[in-house]
XYZ file of C-alpha atoms in Angstrom:
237
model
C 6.787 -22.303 4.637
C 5.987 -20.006 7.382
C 2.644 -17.547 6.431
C 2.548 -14.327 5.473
C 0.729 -12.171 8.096
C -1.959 -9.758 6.310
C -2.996 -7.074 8.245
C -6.516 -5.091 8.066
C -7.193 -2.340 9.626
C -10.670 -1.769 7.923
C -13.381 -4.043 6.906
C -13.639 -2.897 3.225
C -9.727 -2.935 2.713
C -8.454 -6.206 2.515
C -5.529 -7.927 0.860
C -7.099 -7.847 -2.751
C -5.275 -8.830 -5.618
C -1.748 -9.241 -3.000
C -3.363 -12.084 -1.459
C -4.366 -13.468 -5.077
C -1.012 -13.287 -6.066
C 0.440 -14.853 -2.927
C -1.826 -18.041 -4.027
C -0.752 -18.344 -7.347
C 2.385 -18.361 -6.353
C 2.061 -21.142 -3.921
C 2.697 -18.930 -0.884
C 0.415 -19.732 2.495
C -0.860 -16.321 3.870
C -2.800 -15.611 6.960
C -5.298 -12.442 7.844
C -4.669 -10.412 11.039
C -8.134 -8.473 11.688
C -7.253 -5.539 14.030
C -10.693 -4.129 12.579
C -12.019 -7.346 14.249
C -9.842 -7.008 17.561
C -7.642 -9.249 17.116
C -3.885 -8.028 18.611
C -0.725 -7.231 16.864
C 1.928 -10.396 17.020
C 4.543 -9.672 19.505
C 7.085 -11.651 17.458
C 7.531 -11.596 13.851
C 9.547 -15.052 13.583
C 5.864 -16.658 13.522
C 5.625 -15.177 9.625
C 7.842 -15.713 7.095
C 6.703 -11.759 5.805
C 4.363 -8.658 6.697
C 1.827 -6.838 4.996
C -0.337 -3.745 6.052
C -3.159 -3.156 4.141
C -4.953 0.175 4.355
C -7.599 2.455 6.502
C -9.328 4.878 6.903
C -7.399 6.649 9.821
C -4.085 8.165 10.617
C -1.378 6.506 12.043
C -0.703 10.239 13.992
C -3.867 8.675 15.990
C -3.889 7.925 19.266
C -5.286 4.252 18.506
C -2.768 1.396 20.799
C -2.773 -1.134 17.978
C -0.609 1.445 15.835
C 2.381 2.002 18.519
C 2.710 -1.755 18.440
C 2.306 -2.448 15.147
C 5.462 0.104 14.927
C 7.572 -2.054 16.970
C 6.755 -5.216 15.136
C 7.543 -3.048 12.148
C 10.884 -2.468 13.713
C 11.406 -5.679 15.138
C 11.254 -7.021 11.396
C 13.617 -5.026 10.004
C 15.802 -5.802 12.557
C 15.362 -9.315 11.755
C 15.782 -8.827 7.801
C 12.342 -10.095 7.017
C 10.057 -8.442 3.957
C 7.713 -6.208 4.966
C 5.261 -4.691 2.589
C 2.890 -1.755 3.309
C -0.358 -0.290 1.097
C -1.024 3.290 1.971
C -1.757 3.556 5.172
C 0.327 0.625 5.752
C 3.115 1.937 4.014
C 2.495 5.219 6.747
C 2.864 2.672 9.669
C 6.241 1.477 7.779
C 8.015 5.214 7.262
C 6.520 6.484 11.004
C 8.355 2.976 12.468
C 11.320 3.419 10.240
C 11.536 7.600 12.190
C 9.271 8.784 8.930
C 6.542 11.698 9.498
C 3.107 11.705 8.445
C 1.861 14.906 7.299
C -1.698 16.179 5.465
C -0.842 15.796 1.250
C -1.190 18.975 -0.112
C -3.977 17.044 -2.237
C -6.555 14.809 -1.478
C -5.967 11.661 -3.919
C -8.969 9.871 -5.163
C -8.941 7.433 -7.928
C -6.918 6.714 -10.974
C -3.574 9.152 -11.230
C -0.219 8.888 -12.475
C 3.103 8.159 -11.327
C 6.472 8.345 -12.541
C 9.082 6.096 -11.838
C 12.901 6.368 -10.768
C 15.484 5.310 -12.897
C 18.186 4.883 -10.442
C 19.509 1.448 -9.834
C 17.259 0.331 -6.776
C 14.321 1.783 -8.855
C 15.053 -0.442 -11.692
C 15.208 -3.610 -9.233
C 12.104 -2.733 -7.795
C 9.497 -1.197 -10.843
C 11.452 -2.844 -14.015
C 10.186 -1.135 -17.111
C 8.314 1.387 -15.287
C 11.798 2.888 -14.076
C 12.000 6.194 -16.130
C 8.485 5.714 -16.923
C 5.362 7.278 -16.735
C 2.725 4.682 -15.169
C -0.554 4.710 -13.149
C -2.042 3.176 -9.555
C -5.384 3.801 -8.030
C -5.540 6.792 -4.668
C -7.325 7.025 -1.814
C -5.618 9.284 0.387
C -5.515 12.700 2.416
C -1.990 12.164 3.591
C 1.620 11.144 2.806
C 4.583 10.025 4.295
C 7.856 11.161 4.289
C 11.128 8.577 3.329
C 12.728 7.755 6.210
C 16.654 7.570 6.286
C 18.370 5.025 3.863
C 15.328 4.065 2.419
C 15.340 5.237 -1.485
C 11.749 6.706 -3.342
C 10.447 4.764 -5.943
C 7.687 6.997 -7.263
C 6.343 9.985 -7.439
C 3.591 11.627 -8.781
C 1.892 15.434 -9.464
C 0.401 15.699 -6.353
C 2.019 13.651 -4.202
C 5.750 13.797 -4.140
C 6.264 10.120 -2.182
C 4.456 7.317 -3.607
C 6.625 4.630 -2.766
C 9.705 3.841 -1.152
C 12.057 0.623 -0.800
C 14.488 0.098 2.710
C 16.530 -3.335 1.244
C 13.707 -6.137 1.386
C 10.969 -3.623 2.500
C 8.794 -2.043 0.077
C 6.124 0.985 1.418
C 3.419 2.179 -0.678
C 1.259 5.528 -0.397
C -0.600 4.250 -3.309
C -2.938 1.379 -3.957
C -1.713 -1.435 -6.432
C -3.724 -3.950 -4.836
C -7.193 -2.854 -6.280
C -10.110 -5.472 -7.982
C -12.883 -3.883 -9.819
C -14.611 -5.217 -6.528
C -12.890 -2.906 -4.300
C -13.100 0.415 -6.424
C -16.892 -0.616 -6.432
C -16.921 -0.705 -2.428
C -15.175 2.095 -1.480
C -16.683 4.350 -4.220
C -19.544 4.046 -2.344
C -18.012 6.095 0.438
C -16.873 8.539 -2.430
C -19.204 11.640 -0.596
C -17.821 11.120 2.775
C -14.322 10.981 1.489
C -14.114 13.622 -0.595
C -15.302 16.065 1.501
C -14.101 19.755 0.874
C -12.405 18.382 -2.052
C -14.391 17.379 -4.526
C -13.344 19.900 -7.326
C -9.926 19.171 -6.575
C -8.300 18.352 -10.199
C -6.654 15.064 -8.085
C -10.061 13.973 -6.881
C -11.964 11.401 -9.171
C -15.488 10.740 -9.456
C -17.376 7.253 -8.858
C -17.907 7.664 -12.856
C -14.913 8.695 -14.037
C -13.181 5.437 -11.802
C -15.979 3.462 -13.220
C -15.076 4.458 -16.831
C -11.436 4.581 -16.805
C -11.538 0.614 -15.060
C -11.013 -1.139 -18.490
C -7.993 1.091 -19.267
C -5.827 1.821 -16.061
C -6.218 -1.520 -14.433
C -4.165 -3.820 -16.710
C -1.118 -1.539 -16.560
C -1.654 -1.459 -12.809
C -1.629 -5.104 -12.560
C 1.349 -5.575 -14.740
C 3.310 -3.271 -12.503
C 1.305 -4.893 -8.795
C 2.638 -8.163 -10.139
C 6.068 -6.478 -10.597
C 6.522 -5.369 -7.254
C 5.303 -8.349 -5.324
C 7.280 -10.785 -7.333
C 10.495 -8.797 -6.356
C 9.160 -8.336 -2.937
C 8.254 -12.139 -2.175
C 12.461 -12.893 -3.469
C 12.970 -11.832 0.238
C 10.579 -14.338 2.116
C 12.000 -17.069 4.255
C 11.157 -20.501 2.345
């Protein structure tokens, strides 16, 4: 079986608990560093999916890497194979698919909750969370919008897309992917982040994420392990 291709865009944002699960299911993936330099595949066919983890810039940047991660974006779909995206990955997926990226009215930091879609391509995707009230870690100042044909999965106060699904593709504003490790890391950044927004009632502190660990992350997981065992249906084997 072909690889999955993980990208990172930032050293602190790696594939976390997706690349966990890709193991213990057997499946071979393989890390792309752009943060590193290394270039964006010209051919998807090399993969048997495509993952995009998240950063801390916009894809509205004038950085080359995200024009041709675009077209491999495009070229995938065109080719019918899976591509998954985690916030700012899920960006690069709507702005490839003819999406906008736009400021969130909100900044999103830490735990919040979402609510899922009952329709039928919701239930495929988020199973018992369809019609549901659930929760995912943010870290995010902007959102995407859903391109055309693609359906939204979730929503949630202060951010109205949270995730959408295009067939085989699944795009995330959120992050499912979290460890304990990784909310450790990037709270360490909190300051910088929340900048401006600190008293925002959508902004988190490093205590508050600390404390509400034990709680929000199993239900997380339960629905992270959802998604990516509908999502890797789609890979070539």
């Amino acid at each position: 079986m072909k690889p999955v291709a993980i990208f990172r865009h930032s050293p602190t944002e790696g594939p976390g608990y997706f690349a966990i699960f890709l193991e213990q299911q057997g499946i071979p993936w393989q890390l792309i560093a752009i943060d590193e330099g290394e270039g964006v595949p010209g051919d998807p066919h090399d993969y048997s999916g495509l993952c995009f983890m998240g950063g801390p810039m916009s894809v509205n940047d004038p950085l080359p890497w995200i024009e041709r991660s675009c077209t491999l974006i495009h070229a995938a779909v065109t080719a019918g194979m899976p591509i998954i995206g985690h916030c700012l990955g899920g960006q690069l997926m709507s702005k490839a698919l003819g999406g906008e990226i736009t400021r969130n009215p909100a900044r999103e930091i830490g735990w919040g909750d979402v609510f899922g879609e009952s329709h039928t391509v919701g239930k495929h995707w988020l199973g018992d969370l369809a019609g549901q009230s659930g929760n995912v870690f943010h870290w995010h100042g902007e959102t995407f919008s859903i391109p055309n044909g693609a359906t939204r999965l979730l929503s949630s106060p202060h951010c109205a897309n949270q995730m959408f699904a295009l067939g085989p593709h699944l795009a995330m504003q959120c992050h499912v992917e979290m460890t304990p490790e990784m909310v450790a890391r990037w709270c360490e950044d909190w300051t910088t982040e929340v900048q401006g927004a600190a008293d925002q009632p959508s902004v988190q502190t490093p205590e508050q994420m600390a404390s509400e660990l034990s709680s929000r992350l199993p239900g997380m997981r339960r629905l992270s392990e959802q998604l990516y065992s509908v999502w890797i249906r789609g890979l070539a084997r």
